[in-house]
Short mmCIF file of C-alpha atoms in Angstrom, two decimals:
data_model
loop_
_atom_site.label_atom_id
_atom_site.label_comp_id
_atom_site.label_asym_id
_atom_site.label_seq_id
_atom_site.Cartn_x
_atom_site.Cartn_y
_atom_site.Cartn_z
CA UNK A 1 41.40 -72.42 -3.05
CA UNK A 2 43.17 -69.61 -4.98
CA UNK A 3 44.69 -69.30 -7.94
CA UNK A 4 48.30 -71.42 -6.84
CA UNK A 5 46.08 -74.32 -5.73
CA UNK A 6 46.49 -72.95 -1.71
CA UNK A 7 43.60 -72.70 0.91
CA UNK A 8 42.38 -69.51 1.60
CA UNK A 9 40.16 -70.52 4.28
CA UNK A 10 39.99 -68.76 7.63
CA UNK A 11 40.22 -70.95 10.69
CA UNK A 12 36.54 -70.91 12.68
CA UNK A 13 35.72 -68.58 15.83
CA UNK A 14 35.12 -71.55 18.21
CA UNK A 15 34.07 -70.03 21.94
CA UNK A 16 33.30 -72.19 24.44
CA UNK A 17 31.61 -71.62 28.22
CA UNK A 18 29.89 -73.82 30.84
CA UNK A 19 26.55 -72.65 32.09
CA UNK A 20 25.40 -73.18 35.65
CA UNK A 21 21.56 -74.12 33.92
CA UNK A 22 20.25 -77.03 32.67
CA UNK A 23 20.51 -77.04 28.72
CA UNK A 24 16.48 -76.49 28.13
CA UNK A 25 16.84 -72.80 30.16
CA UNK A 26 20.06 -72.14 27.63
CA UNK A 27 17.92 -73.14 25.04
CA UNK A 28 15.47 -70.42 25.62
CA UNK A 29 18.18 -68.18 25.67
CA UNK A 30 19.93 -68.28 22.27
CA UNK A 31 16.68 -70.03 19.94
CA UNK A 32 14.16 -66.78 21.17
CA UNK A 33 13.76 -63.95 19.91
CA UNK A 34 14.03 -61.78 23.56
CA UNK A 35 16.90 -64.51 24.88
CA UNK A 36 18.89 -63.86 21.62
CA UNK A 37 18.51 -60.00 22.00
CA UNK A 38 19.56 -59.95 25.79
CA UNK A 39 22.85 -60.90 25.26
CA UNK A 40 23.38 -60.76 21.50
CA UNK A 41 21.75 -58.45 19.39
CA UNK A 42 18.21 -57.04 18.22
CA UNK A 43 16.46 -59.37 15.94
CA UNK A 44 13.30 -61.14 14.61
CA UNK A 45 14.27 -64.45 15.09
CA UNK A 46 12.02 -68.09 15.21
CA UNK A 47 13.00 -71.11 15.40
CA UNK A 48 11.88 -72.53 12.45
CA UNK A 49 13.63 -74.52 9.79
CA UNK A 50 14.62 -71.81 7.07
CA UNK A 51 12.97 -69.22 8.69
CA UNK A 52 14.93 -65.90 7.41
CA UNK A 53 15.41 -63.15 10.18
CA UNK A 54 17.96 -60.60 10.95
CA UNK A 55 20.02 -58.95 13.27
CA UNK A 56 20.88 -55.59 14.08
CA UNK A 57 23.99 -55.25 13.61
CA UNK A 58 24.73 -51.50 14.93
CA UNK A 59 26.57 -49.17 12.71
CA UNK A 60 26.38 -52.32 9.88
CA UNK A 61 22.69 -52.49 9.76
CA UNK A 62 20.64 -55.65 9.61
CA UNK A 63 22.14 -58.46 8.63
CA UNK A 64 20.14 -61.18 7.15
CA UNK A 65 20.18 -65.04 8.55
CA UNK A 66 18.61 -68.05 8.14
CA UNK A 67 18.27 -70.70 10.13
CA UNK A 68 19.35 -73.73 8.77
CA UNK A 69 19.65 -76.54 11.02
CA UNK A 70 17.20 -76.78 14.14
CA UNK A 71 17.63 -79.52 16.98
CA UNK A 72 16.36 -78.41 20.13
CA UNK A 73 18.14 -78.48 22.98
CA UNK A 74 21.28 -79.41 21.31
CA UNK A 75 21.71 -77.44 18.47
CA UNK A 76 20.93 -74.56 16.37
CA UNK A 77 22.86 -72.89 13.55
CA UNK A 78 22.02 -70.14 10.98
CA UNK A 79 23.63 -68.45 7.96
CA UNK A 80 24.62 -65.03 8.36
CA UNK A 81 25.06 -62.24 5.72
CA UNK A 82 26.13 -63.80 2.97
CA UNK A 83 29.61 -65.85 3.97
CA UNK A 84 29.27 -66.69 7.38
CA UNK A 85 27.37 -69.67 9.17
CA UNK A 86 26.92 -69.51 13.34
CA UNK A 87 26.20 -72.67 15.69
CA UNK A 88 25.22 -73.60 18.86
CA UNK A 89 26.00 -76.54 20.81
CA UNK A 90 24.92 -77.55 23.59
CA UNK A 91 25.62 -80.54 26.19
CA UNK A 92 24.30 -81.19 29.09
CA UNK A 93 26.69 -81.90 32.26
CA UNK A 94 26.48 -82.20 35.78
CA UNK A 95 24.81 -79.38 36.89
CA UNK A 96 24.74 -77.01 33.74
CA UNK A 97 25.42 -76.96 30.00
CA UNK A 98 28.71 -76.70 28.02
CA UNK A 99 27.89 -74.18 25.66
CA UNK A 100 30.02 -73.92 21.90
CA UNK A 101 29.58 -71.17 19.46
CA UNK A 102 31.20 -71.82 16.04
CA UNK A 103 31.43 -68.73 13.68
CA UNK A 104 32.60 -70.00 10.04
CA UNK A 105 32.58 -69.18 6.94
CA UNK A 106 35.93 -67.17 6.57
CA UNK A 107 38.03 -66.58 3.59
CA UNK A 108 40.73 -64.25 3.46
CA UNK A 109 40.06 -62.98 -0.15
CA UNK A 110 36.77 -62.15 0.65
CA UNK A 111 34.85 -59.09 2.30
CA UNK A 112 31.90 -58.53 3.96
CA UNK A 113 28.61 -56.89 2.66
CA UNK A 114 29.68 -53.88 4.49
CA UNK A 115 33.21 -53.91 2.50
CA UNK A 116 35.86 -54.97 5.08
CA UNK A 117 38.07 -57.85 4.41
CA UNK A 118 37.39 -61.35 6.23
CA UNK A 119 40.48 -61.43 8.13
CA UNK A 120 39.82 -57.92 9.56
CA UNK A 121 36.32 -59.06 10.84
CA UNK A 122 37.67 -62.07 11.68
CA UNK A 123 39.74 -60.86 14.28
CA UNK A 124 37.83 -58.34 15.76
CA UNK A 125 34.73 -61.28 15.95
CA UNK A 126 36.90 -63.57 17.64
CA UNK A 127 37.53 -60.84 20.27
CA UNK A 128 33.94 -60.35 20.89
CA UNK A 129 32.54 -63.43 20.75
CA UNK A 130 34.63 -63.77 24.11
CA UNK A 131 32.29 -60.79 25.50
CA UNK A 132 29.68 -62.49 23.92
CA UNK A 133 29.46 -65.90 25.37
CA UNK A 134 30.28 -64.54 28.73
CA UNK A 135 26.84 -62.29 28.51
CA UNK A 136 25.29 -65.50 27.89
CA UNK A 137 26.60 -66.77 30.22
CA UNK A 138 25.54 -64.72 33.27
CA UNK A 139 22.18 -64.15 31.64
CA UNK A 140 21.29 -68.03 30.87
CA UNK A 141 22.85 -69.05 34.49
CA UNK A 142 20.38 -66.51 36.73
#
């Protein structure tokens, strides 16, 4: 809330994709280390409870995450920097997995680490989590 009582929260990224792969190979994929970094981005993740990692996040550097909720293979999520919180969903289906990345955590009076406002990021992050998810995609479902 601001100052004249209104919400300044940032709707969530929500992306979602089915996978032709059952959800313990999409699993592998985005709660390892190597799966995370084939479609995602370098990083030292494990999936552990509160395990702190990060990612490398190009021309932003490495962000730093934790992972704070593990359920595996339904559901992982992880903080990252210092606003934002990522999950992973997944449900099985005939013949694959539905596959939902939330990115939250936006508020338009706030910036990044790196300086840019939340509702610049925002954007551009909803744009290529669409890229994203689709790398996943083709990489989980070979």
């Amino acid at each position: 809330m601001d100052n004249n009582g209104s919400s300044t929260k940032l709707e969530d990224v929500v992306q979602q994709v089915y996978i032709a792969a059952p959800p313990a190979k999409v699993w592998e994929a985005v709660a390892t280390s190597e799966g995370i970094a084939a479609w995602f981005m370098p990083n030292d993740f494990q999936a552990e409870l509160g395990h702190v990692f990060h990612l490398e996040a190009g021309p932003f550097g490495k962000s730093r995450c934790e992972v704070i909720e593990l359920n595996p293979p339904n559901r992982l999520a992880f903080t990252w920097d210092k606003d934002w919180t990522v999950t992973f969903q997944l449900e099985e289906t005939a013949g694959g997995t539905n596959f939902t990345l939330t990115h939250g955590g936006w508020d338009e009076n706030t910036a990044t680490s790196f300086g840019e406002k939340h509702a610049v990021v925002r954007e551009r992050m909803a744009g290529g989590w669409v890229g994203i998810v689709k790398k996943l995609a083709e990489y989980a479902g070979q």
